[in-house]
CSV table of C-alpha atoms in Angstrom, one decimal:
chain,number,residue,atom,x,y,z
A,502,ASP,CA,47.4,82.6,146.9
A,503,ILE,CA,45.9,86.0,145.9
A,504,VAL,CA,42.2,85.9,145.0
A,505,MET,CA,40.9,88.5,142.6
A,506,THR,CA,37.3,89.5,142.8
A,507,GLN,CA,35.6,91.7,140.2
A,508,SER,CA,32.3,93.6,140.4
A,509,PRO,CA,29.9,93.6,138.9
A,510,ASP,CA,29.7,90.3,137.1
A,511,SER,CA,27.8,92.0,134.2
A,512,LEU,CA,27.1,95.6,133.3
A,513,ALA,CA,24.9,97.3,130.7
A,514,VAL,CA,25.8,100.8,129.7
A,515,SER,CA,24.3,103.1,127.1
A,516,LEU,CA,26.5,104.2,124.1
A,517,GLY,CA,28.5,107.3,125.0
A,518,GLN,CA,28.1,106.7,128.8
A,519,ARG,CA,30.8,105.8,131.3
A,520,ALA,CA,31.4,102.2,132.3
A,521,THR,CA,33.2,101.3,135.5
A,522,ILE,CA,34.5,97.9,136.5
A,523,ASN,CA,36.0,97.2,139.9
A,524,CYS,CA,38.6,94.6,140.9
A,525,LYS,CA,39.7,93.8,144.5
A,526,SER,CA,42.7,91.6,145.5
A,527,SER,CA,42.8,89.6,148.7
A,528,GLN,CA,46.2,91.1,149.5
A,529,SER,CA,48.1,94.1,148.3
A,530,VAL,CA,49.7,93.9,144.8
A,531,LEU,CA,51.8,97.1,145.4
A,532,TYR,CA,55.5,96.2,145.5
A,533,SER,CA,57.1,98.7,147.8
A,534,SER,CA,60.6,98.6,146.2
A,535,THR,CA,59.3,99.6,142.8
A,536,ASN,CA,56.2,101.5,143.9
A,537,LYS,CA,54.2,99.7,141.2
A,538,ASN,CA,51.0,97.8,141.4
A,539,TYR,CA,51.3,94.5,139.6
A,540,LEU,CA,47.9,94.6,138.1
A,541,ALA,CA,46.7,94.2,134.5
A,542,TRP,CA,43.4,94.5,132.7
A,543,TYR,CA,42.4,92.5,129.6
A,544,GLN,CA,39.6,92.7,127.1
A,545,GLN,CA,38.2,89.6,125.5
A,546,LYS,CA,35.7,89.8,122.6
A,547,PRO,CA,33.6,86.7,121.7
A,548,GLY,CA,35.6,84.0,119.9
A,549,GLN,CA,38.9,85.9,120.3
A,550,PRO,CA,41.9,85.6,122.7
A,551,PRO,CA,42.3,88.2,125.4
A,552,GLU,CA,44.1,91.5,124.7
A,553,LEU,CA,46.1,93.5,127.2
A,554,ILE,CA,44.7,97.0,127.7
A,555,ILE,CA,46.2,98.2,131.0
A,556,TYR,CA,49.3,97.2,132.9
A,557,TRP,CA,50.9,98.5,136.1
A,558,ALA,CA,47.3,99.3,137.1
A,559,SER,CA,47.2,102.5,135.1
A,560,THR,CA,49.5,102.3,132.0
A,561,ARG,CA,47.6,102.0,128.8
A,562,GLU,CA,49.0,99.5,126.3
A,563,SER,CA,50.1,100.9,123.0
A,564,GLY,CA,47.2,101.3,120.6
A,565,VAL,CA,44.5,101.2,123.2
A,566,PRO,CA,42.1,104.2,122.9
A,567,ASP,CA,42.4,106.8,125.6
A,568,ARG,CA,38.8,106.4,126.7
A,569,PHE,CA,40.2,103.4,128.6
A,570,SER,CA,41.8,104.2,131.9
A,571,GLY,CA,42.9,102.3,135.0
A,572,SER,CA,43.2,103.5,138.6
A,573,GLY,CA,43.7,102.3,142.1
A,574,SER,CA,46.4,101.0,144.3
A,575,GLY,CA,47.1,98.3,146.9
A,576,THR,CA,44.0,96.1,146.8
A,577,ASP,CA,41.3,98.2,145.0
A,578,PHE,CA,41.4,98.9,141.3
A,579,THR,CA,39.1,100.3,138.7
A,580,LEU,CA,38.8,100.1,134.9
A,581,THR,CA,36.9,103.0,133.4
A,582,ILE,CA,35.7,103.4,129.9
A,583,SER,CA,34.8,107.1,129.6
A,584,SER,CA,32.5,107.0,126.6
A,585,LEU,CA,31.3,103.5,125.7
A,586,GLN,CA,31.6,102.5,122.0
A,587,ALA,CA,29.9,99.6,120.4
A,588,GLU,CA,33.3,97.9,119.8
A,589,ASP,CA,33.9,97.8,123.6
A,590,VAL,CA,31.3,95.1,124.1
A,591,ALA,CA,33.5,92.3,125.7
A,592,VAL,CA,34.4,90.5,128.8
A,593,TYR,CA,37.0,92.3,130.9
A,594,PHE,CA,39.4,90.5,133.3
A,595,CYS,CA,41.8,91.9,135.9
A,596,GLN,CA,45.0,89.9,136.7
A,597,GLN,CA,47.6,90.2,139.4
A,598,TYR,CA,51.2,89.3,138.6
A,599,TYR,CA,52.6,90.3,141.9
A,600,THR,CA,53.3,86.7,142.8
A,601,THR,CA,52.8,83.2,141.6
A,602,PRO,CA,50.4,81.6,141.1
A,603,LEU,CA,49.2,84.5,139.0
A,604,SER,CA,45.4,84.9,139.2
A,605,PHE,CA,42.6,86.5,137.2
A,606,GLY,CA,39.3,87.9,138.3
A,607,GLN,CA,36.2,86.0,137.3
A,608,GLY,CA,35.4,88.5,134.5
A,609,THR,CA,32.9,91.3,133.9
A,610,LYS,CA,30.6,91.1,130.9
A,611,LEU,CA,30.0,94.5,129.4
A,612,GLU,CA,27.0,95.1,127.1
A,613,ILE,CA,25.1,97.9,125.5
A,614,LYS,CA,21.9,99.1,127.2
B,114,GLN,CA,54.8,90.8,113.1
B,115,VAL,CA,54.8,89.4,116.6
B,116,GLN,CA,52.9,86.1,116.5
B,117,LEU,CA,52.2,83.1,118.6
B,118,VAL,CA,50.7,80.0,117.1
B,119,GLU,CA,49.5,77.1,119.3
B,120,SER,CA,49.1,73.5,118.1
B,121,GLY,CA,48.7,70.0,119.5
B,122,GLY,CA,45.2,70.2,120.8
B,123,GLY,CA,42.5,67.6,120.1
B,124,VAL,CA,40.1,65.0,121.6
B,125,VAL,CA,41.9,62.8,124.1
B,126,GLN,CA,40.7,60.1,126.5
B,127,PRO,CA,40.9,60.6,130.2
B,128,GLY,CA,44.2,59.4,131.7
B,129,LYS,CA,46.1,60.0,128.5
B,130,SER,CA,48.9,62.6,127.8
B,131,LEU,CA,49.2,65.4,125.3
B,132,ARG,CA,51.9,67.9,124.4
B,133,LEU,CA,51.0,71.4,123.3
B,134,SER,CA,53.3,73.6,121.3
B,135,CYS,CA,53.5,77.3,120.7
B,136,ALA,CA,55.6,78.6,117.9
B,137,ALA,CA,56.8,82.2,118.3
B,138,SER,CA,57.9,84.6,115.6
B,139,GLY,CA,58.5,88.3,115.0
B,140,PHE,CA,60.5,88.8,118.3
B,141,THR,CA,63.5,87.5,120.1
B,142,PHE,CA,61.9,84.6,121.9
B,143,SER,CA,64.8,84.0,124.2
B,144,ASN,CA,64.4,87.4,125.8
B,145,TYR,CA,60.8,86.8,127.1
B,146,GLY,CA,59.1,84.9,129.8
B,147,MET,CA,56.2,82.8,128.6
B,148,HIS,CA,52.8,81.7,129.9
B,149,TRP,CA,50.1,79.1,129.4
B,150,VAL,CA,46.6,80.2,130.2
B,151,ARG,CA,43.4,78.1,129.7
B,152,GLN,CA,39.8,78.8,129.4
B,153,ALA,CA,37.1,76.2,129.9
B,154,PRO,CA,34.0,76.5,127.7
B,155,GLY,CA,31.9,79.5,128.8
B,156,LYS,CA,34.3,80.2,131.8
B,157,GLY,CA,36.9,82.7,132.7
B,158,LEU,CA,40.6,82.7,132.3
B,159,GLU,CA,42.8,80.4,134.4
B,160,TRP,CA,46.5,80.9,134.6
B,161,VAL,CA,48.3,77.6,134.2
B,162,ALA,CA,52.1,78.0,134.2
B,163,CYS,CA,54.9,80.2,133.2
B,164,LEU,CA,58.7,80.1,132.8
B,165,TRP,CA,61.4,82.6,132.7
B,166,TYR,CA,63.2,83.7,129.5
B,167,GLU,CA,66.0,81.1,129.8
B,168,GLY,CA,63.7,78.4,131.2
B,169,SER,CA,65.5,78.0,134.5
B,170,SER,CA,62.5,79.0,136.7
B,171,THR,CA,59.0,77.5,136.2
B,172,TYR,CA,55.8,78.2,138.1
B,173,TYR,CA,52.5,76.3,138.1
B,174,ALA,CA,48.9,76.7,139.3
B,175,ASP,CA,48.1,74.4,142.2
B,176,SER,CA,45.4,72.7,140.1
B,177,VAL,CA,48.0,71.4,137.6
B,178,LYS,CA,51.2,71.0,139.7
B,179,GLY,CA,52.7,67.6,139.3
B,180,ARG,CA,50.8,66.8,136.0
B,181,PHE,CA,51.8,69.7,133.7
B,182,THR,CA,55.3,70.6,132.6
B,183,ILE,CA,56.1,73.8,130.9
B,184,SER,CA,59.3,74.0,128.9
B,185,ARG,CA,60.9,75.9,126.0
B,186,ASP,CA,63.4,75.4,123.2
B,187,ASN,CA,64.9,78.8,122.5
B,188,SER,CA,66.8,77.4,119.5
B,189,LYS,CA,63.4,76.5,117.9
B,190,ASN,CA,61.5,79.6,119.2
B,191,THR,CA,58.9,77.2,120.7
B,192,LEU,CA,57.1,76.8,124.0
B,193,TYR,CA,55.7,73.5,125.2
B,194,LEU,CA,53.1,72.3,127.7
B,195,GLN,CA,53.2,68.6,128.5
B,196,ILE,CA,50.0,67.4,130.1
B,197,ASN,CA,49.8,64.0,131.8
B,198,ARG,CA,46.9,62.1,133.3
B,199,LEU,CA,44.3,64.2,131.6
B,200,THR,CA,40.9,64.7,133.2
B,201,VAL,CA,37.6,66.1,131.9
B,202,GLU,CA,38.4,69.2,134.0
B,203,ASP,CA,41.3,69.9,131.7
B,204,SER,CA,39.0,70.5,128.7
B,205,ALA,CA,39.6,74.1,127.6
B,206,VAL,CA,41.2,76.4,125.1
B,207,TYR,CA,44.9,76.7,125.9
B,208,TYR,CA,46.5,80.0,125.1
B,209,CYS,CA,50.2,80.7,125.1
B,210,SER,CA,51.1,84.3,125.9
B,211,ARG,CA,54.3,86.4,126.1
B,212,ALA,CA,55.3,88.1,129.3
B,213,PRO,CA,56.5,91.7,128.7
B,214,GLY,CA,60.1,91.0,129.9
B,215,TYR,CA,62.3,88.3,131.2
B,216,TYR,CA,60.1,87.1,134.0
B,217,CYS,CA,56.5,86.0,134.8
B,218,TYR,CA,54.7,89.2,134.6
B,219,GLY,CA,51.4,89.7,132.7
B,220,SER,CA,50.8,88.9,129.1
B,221,ASP,CA,51.2,91.4,126.3
B,222,VAL,CA,50.8,89.1,123.3
B,223,TRP,CA,48.5,86.1,123.0
B,224,GLY,CA,48.0,83.3,120.5
B,225,GLN,CA,44.7,82.2,119.1
B,226,GLY,CA,44.6,79.1,121.3
B,227,THR,CA,44.4,75.4,120.8
B,228,THR,CA,41.4,73.3,122.0
B,229,VAL,CA,41.8,70.3,124.3
B,230,THR,CA,38.7,68.1,124.8
B,231,VAL,CA,39.0,65.3,127.2
B,232,SER,CA,36.3,62.7,126.6
B,233,SER,CA,35.9,58.9,126.6
C-alpha cells in the first residue's frame, strides 16, 4: 500500500505571503504509459466536505483561483498558495489515486499568522 | 446542478448493520466511478471503497474489507454502502464522492456527508 506523508502538520502564514505544503509518497505515483502523476490536492474548510483543487499533481480544478498551484513528480509534491487570503484557512490533504487502496496524507492545517 | 446527497446514518449499537445511500443528480450517474470516504471526529480523511461506473469492479480499504460492501443502482442514480458488524472505530462522517471518469481516480464532487455513531 502507498503511504502519503505531508509536512508540516500545521502552518501559520501572514496574509499575502506564500504558503507551501509538501506531500511525499512511499512509492512513485507517476504512471509511465501516461506520463501523469496520479496525485490530487483537496481543501477542507471547517464543517464542510473536502473540495478538489488540484489533480494530476498540477492541473487546477475549474473555478480554483490561480494563486493555487501544484508541482512535483514521482514521490515528492508541493501545493503552493502564492498569496494567502483569509478564505484559504483550511486543512489541505493530498491523495494518491495511482493504485488501490487509494490513500490520503494526514492533512496540513493552514492558519493565518 | 451536480449534487450528491447521503443518507442512512445514525446511532447504532456495536455489532449491528447499516446501509448508507447516496443519491446523485445533475449528471449521468452511470458514466462515473464512485467512492465512499470517511472522516472520524477530529481526524483526517480515510478512503473506504470505490467501484467502477458499471459496478463490475469494486475496491476496499484493508480496514473494511469483508465487512463493507459498495454497490450501485444506475437505474436509480444511487450509490450504497452496506456496513456489517459495526465497531466504535467505524464512527465517522461518511462522504460519497464522484470519480472524474469511469474508474477509481480521485474525487471531483463530494456530498455533505452522513454521520454514523457506533455506541452502546
